[in-house]
PDB file of C-alpha atoms in Angstrom:
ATOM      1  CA  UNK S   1       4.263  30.483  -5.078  1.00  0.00           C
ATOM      2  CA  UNK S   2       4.368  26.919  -4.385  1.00  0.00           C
ATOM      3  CA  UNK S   3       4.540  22.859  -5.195  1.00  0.00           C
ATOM      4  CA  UNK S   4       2.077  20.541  -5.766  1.00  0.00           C
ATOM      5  CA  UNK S   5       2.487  16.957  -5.712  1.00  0.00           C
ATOM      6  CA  UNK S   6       1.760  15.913  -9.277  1.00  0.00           C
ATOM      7  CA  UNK S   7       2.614  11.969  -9.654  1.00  0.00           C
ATOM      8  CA  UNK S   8       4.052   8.998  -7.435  1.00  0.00           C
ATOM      9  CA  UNK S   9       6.528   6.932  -9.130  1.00  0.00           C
ATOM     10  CA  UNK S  10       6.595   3.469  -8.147  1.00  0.00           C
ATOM     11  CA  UNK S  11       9.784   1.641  -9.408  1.00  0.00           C
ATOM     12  CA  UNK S  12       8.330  -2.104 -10.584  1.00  0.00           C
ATOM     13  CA  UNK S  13       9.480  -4.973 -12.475  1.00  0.00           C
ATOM     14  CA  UNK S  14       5.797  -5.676 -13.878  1.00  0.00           C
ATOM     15  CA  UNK S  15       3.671  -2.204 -14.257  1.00  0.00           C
ATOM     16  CA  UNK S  16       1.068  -4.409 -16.508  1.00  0.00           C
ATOM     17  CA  UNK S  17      -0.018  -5.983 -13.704  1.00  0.00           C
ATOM     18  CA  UNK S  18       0.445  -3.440 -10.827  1.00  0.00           C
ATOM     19  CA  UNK S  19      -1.698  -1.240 -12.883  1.00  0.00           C
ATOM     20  CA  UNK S  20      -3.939  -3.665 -12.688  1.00  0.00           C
ATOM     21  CA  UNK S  21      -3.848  -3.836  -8.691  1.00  0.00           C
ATOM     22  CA  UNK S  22      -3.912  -0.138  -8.106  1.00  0.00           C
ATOM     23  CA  UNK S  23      -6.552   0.609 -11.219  1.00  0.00           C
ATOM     24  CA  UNK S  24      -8.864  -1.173  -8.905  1.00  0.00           C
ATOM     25  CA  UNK S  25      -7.432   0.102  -5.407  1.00  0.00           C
ATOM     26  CA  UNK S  26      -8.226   3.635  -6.564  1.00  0.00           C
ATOM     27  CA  UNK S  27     -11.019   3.462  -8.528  1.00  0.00           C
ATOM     28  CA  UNK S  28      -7.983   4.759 -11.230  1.00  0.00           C
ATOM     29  CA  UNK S  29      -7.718   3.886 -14.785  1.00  0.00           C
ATOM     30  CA  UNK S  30      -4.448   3.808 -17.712  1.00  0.00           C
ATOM     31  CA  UNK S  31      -4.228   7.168 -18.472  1.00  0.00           C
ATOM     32  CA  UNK S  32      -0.905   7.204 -20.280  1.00  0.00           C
ATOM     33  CA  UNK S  33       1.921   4.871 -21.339  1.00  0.00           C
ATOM     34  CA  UNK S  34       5.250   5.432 -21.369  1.00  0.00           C
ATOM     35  CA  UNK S  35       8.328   3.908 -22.905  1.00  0.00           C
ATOM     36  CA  UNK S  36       9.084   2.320 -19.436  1.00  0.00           C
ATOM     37  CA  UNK S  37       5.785   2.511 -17.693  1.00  0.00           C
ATOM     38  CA  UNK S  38       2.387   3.433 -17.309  1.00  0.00           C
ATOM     39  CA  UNK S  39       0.306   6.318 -15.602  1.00  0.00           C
ATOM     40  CA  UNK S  40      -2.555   5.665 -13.436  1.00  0.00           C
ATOM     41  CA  UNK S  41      -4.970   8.428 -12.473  1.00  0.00           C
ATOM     42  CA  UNK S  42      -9.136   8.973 -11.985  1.00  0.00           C
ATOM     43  CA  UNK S  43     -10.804   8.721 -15.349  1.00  0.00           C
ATOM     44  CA  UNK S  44     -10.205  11.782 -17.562  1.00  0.00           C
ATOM     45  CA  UNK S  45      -7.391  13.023 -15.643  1.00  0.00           C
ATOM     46  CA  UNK S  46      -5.369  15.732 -16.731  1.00  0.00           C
ATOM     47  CA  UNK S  47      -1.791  16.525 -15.885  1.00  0.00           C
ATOM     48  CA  UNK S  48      -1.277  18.413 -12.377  1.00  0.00           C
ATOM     49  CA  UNK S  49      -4.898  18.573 -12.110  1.00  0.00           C
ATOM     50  CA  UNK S  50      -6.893  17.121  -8.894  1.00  0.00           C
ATOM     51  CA  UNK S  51      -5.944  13.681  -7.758  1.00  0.00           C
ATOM     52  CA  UNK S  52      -2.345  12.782  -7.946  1.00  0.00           C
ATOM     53  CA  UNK S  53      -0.715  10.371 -10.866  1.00  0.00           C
ATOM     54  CA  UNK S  54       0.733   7.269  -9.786  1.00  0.00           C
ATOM     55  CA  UNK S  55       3.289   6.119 -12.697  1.00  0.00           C
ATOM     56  CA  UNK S  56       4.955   2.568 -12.678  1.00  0.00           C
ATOM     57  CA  UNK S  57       8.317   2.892 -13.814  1.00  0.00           C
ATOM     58  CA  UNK S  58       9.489  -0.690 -14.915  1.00  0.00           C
ATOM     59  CA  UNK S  59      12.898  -1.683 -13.820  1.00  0.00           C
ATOM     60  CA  UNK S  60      14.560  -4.543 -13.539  1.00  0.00           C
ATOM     61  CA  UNK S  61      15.726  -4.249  -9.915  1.00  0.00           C
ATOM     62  CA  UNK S  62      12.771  -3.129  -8.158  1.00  0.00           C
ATOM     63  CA  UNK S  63      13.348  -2.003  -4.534  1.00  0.00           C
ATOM     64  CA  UNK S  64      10.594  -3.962  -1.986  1.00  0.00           C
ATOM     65  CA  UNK S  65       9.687  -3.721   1.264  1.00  0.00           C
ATOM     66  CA  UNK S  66       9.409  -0.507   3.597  1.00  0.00           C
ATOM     67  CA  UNK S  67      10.563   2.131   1.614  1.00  0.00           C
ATOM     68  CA  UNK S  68      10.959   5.753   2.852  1.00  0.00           C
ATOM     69  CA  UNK S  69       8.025   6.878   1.644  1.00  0.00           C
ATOM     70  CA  UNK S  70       4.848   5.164   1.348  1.00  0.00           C
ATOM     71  CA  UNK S  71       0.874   5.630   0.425  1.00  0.00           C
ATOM     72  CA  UNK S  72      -1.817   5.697   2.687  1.00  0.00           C
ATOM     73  CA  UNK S  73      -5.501   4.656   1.263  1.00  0.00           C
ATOM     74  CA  UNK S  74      -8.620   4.893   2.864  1.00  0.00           C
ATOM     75  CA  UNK S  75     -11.795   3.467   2.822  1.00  0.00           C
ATOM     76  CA  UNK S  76     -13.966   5.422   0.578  1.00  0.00           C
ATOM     77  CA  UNK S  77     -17.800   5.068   1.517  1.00  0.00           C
ATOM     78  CA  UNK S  78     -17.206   2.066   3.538  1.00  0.00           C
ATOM     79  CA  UNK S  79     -15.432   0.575   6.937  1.00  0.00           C
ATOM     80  CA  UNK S  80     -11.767  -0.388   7.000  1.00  0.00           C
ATOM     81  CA  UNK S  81     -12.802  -3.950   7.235  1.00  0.00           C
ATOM     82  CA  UNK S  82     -15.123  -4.204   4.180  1.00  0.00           C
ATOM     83  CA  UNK S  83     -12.063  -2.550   2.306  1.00  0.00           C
ATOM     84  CA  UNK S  84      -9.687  -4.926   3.728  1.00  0.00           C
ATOM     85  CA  UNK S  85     -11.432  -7.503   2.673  1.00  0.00           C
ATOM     86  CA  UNK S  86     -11.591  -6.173  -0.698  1.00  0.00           C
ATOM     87  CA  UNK S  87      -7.866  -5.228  -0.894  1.00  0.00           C
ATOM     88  CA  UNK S  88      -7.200  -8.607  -0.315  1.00  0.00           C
ATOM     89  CA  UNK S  89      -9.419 -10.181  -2.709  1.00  0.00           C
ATOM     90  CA  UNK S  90      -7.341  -8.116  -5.307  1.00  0.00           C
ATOM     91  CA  UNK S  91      -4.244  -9.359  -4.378  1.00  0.00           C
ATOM     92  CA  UNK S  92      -3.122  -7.383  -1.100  1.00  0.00           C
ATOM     93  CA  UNK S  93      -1.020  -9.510   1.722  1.00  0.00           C
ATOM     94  CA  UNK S  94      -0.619  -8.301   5.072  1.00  0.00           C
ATOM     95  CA  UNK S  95       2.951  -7.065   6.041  1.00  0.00           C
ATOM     96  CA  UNK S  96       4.871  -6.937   9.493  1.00  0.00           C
ATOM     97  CA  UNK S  97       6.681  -3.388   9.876  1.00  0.00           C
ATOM     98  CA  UNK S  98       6.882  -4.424  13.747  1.00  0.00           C
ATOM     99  CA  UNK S  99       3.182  -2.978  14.587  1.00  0.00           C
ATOM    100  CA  UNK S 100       2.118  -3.577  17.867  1.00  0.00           C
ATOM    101  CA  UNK S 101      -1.481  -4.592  16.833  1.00  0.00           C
ATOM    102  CA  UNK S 102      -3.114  -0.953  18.232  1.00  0.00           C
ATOM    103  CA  UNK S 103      -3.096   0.475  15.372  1.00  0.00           C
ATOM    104  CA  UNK S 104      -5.914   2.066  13.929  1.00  0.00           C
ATOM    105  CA  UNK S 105      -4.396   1.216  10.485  1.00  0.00           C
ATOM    106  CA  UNK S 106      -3.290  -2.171   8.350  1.00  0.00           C
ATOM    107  CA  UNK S 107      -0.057  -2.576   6.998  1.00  0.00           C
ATOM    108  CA  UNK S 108      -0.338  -4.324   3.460  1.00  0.00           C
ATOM    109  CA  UNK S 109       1.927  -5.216   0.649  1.00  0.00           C
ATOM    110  CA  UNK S 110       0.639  -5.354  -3.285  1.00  0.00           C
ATOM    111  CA  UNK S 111       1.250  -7.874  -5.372  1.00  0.00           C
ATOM    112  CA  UNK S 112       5.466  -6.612  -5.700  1.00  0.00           C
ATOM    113  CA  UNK S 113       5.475  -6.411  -1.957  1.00  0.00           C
ATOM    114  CA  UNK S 114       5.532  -2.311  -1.889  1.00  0.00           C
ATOM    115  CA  UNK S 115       3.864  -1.892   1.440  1.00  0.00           C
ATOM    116  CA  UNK S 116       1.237   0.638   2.047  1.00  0.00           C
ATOM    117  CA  UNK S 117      -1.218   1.495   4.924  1.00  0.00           C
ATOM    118  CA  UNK S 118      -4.904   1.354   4.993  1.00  0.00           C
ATOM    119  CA  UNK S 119      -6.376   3.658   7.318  1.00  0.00           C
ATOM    120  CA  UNK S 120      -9.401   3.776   9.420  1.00  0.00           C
ATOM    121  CA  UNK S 121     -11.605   6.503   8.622  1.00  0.00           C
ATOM    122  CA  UNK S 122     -14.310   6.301   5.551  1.00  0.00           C
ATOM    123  CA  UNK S 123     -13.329   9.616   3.598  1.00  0.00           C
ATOM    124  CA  UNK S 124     -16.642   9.256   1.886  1.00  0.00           C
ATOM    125  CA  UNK S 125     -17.773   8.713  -1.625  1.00  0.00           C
ATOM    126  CA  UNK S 126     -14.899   9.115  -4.017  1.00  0.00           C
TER     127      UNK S 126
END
């Protein structure tokens, strides 16, 4: 027996418009609503199966910045810095976490400042 990682629950004060960041990050779409939030996943997702959820909890004290856990994303079918550029055309801003600049990855924030990293490697078509 063992876990799977079902969902990611990112605490935010506006999931309305995250969704609409991350929707378009991963190629994800609204797959449930919930009293306090919405669930993001690949287009007829069900429940614990392939890709992982991401739910936006709305709160009203939203916790920014480097938290102890973050997402990774990678370029899917394309370079890191056709990707960037896309990220940041949909509202992605780079963040500091004290990188040295060798890094094979980018540090970004979305639009709530939750930073995440975009890696390198093309992991193909999604």
């Amino acid at each position: 027996m063992a876990c799977r990682i079902t969902e990611l629950v990112l605490d935010c004060h506006d999931p309305d418009r995250l969704a609409e960041f991350w929707c378009a990050v991963l190629d994800y779409e609204v797959i449930g609503h919930e009293p306090d939030g919405l669930a993001l996943g690949p287009a007829g997702a069900r429940f614990g199966e392939g890709a992982v959820t991401l739910i936006l909890a709305q709160t009203d004290n939203p916790r920014a910045g480097k938290l102890p856990l973050h997402v990774d994303v990678s370029p899917a079918g394309t370079d890191q810095e056709t990707e960037l550029a896309r990220l940041t055309a949909l509202g992605a801003r780079p963040a500091d976490v004290g990188q040295t600049g060798e890094e094979s990855w980018v540090v970004l924030q979305d639009p709530e400042g939750n930073e995440f990293c975009l890696l390198r490697k093309d992991v193909g078509p999604a």
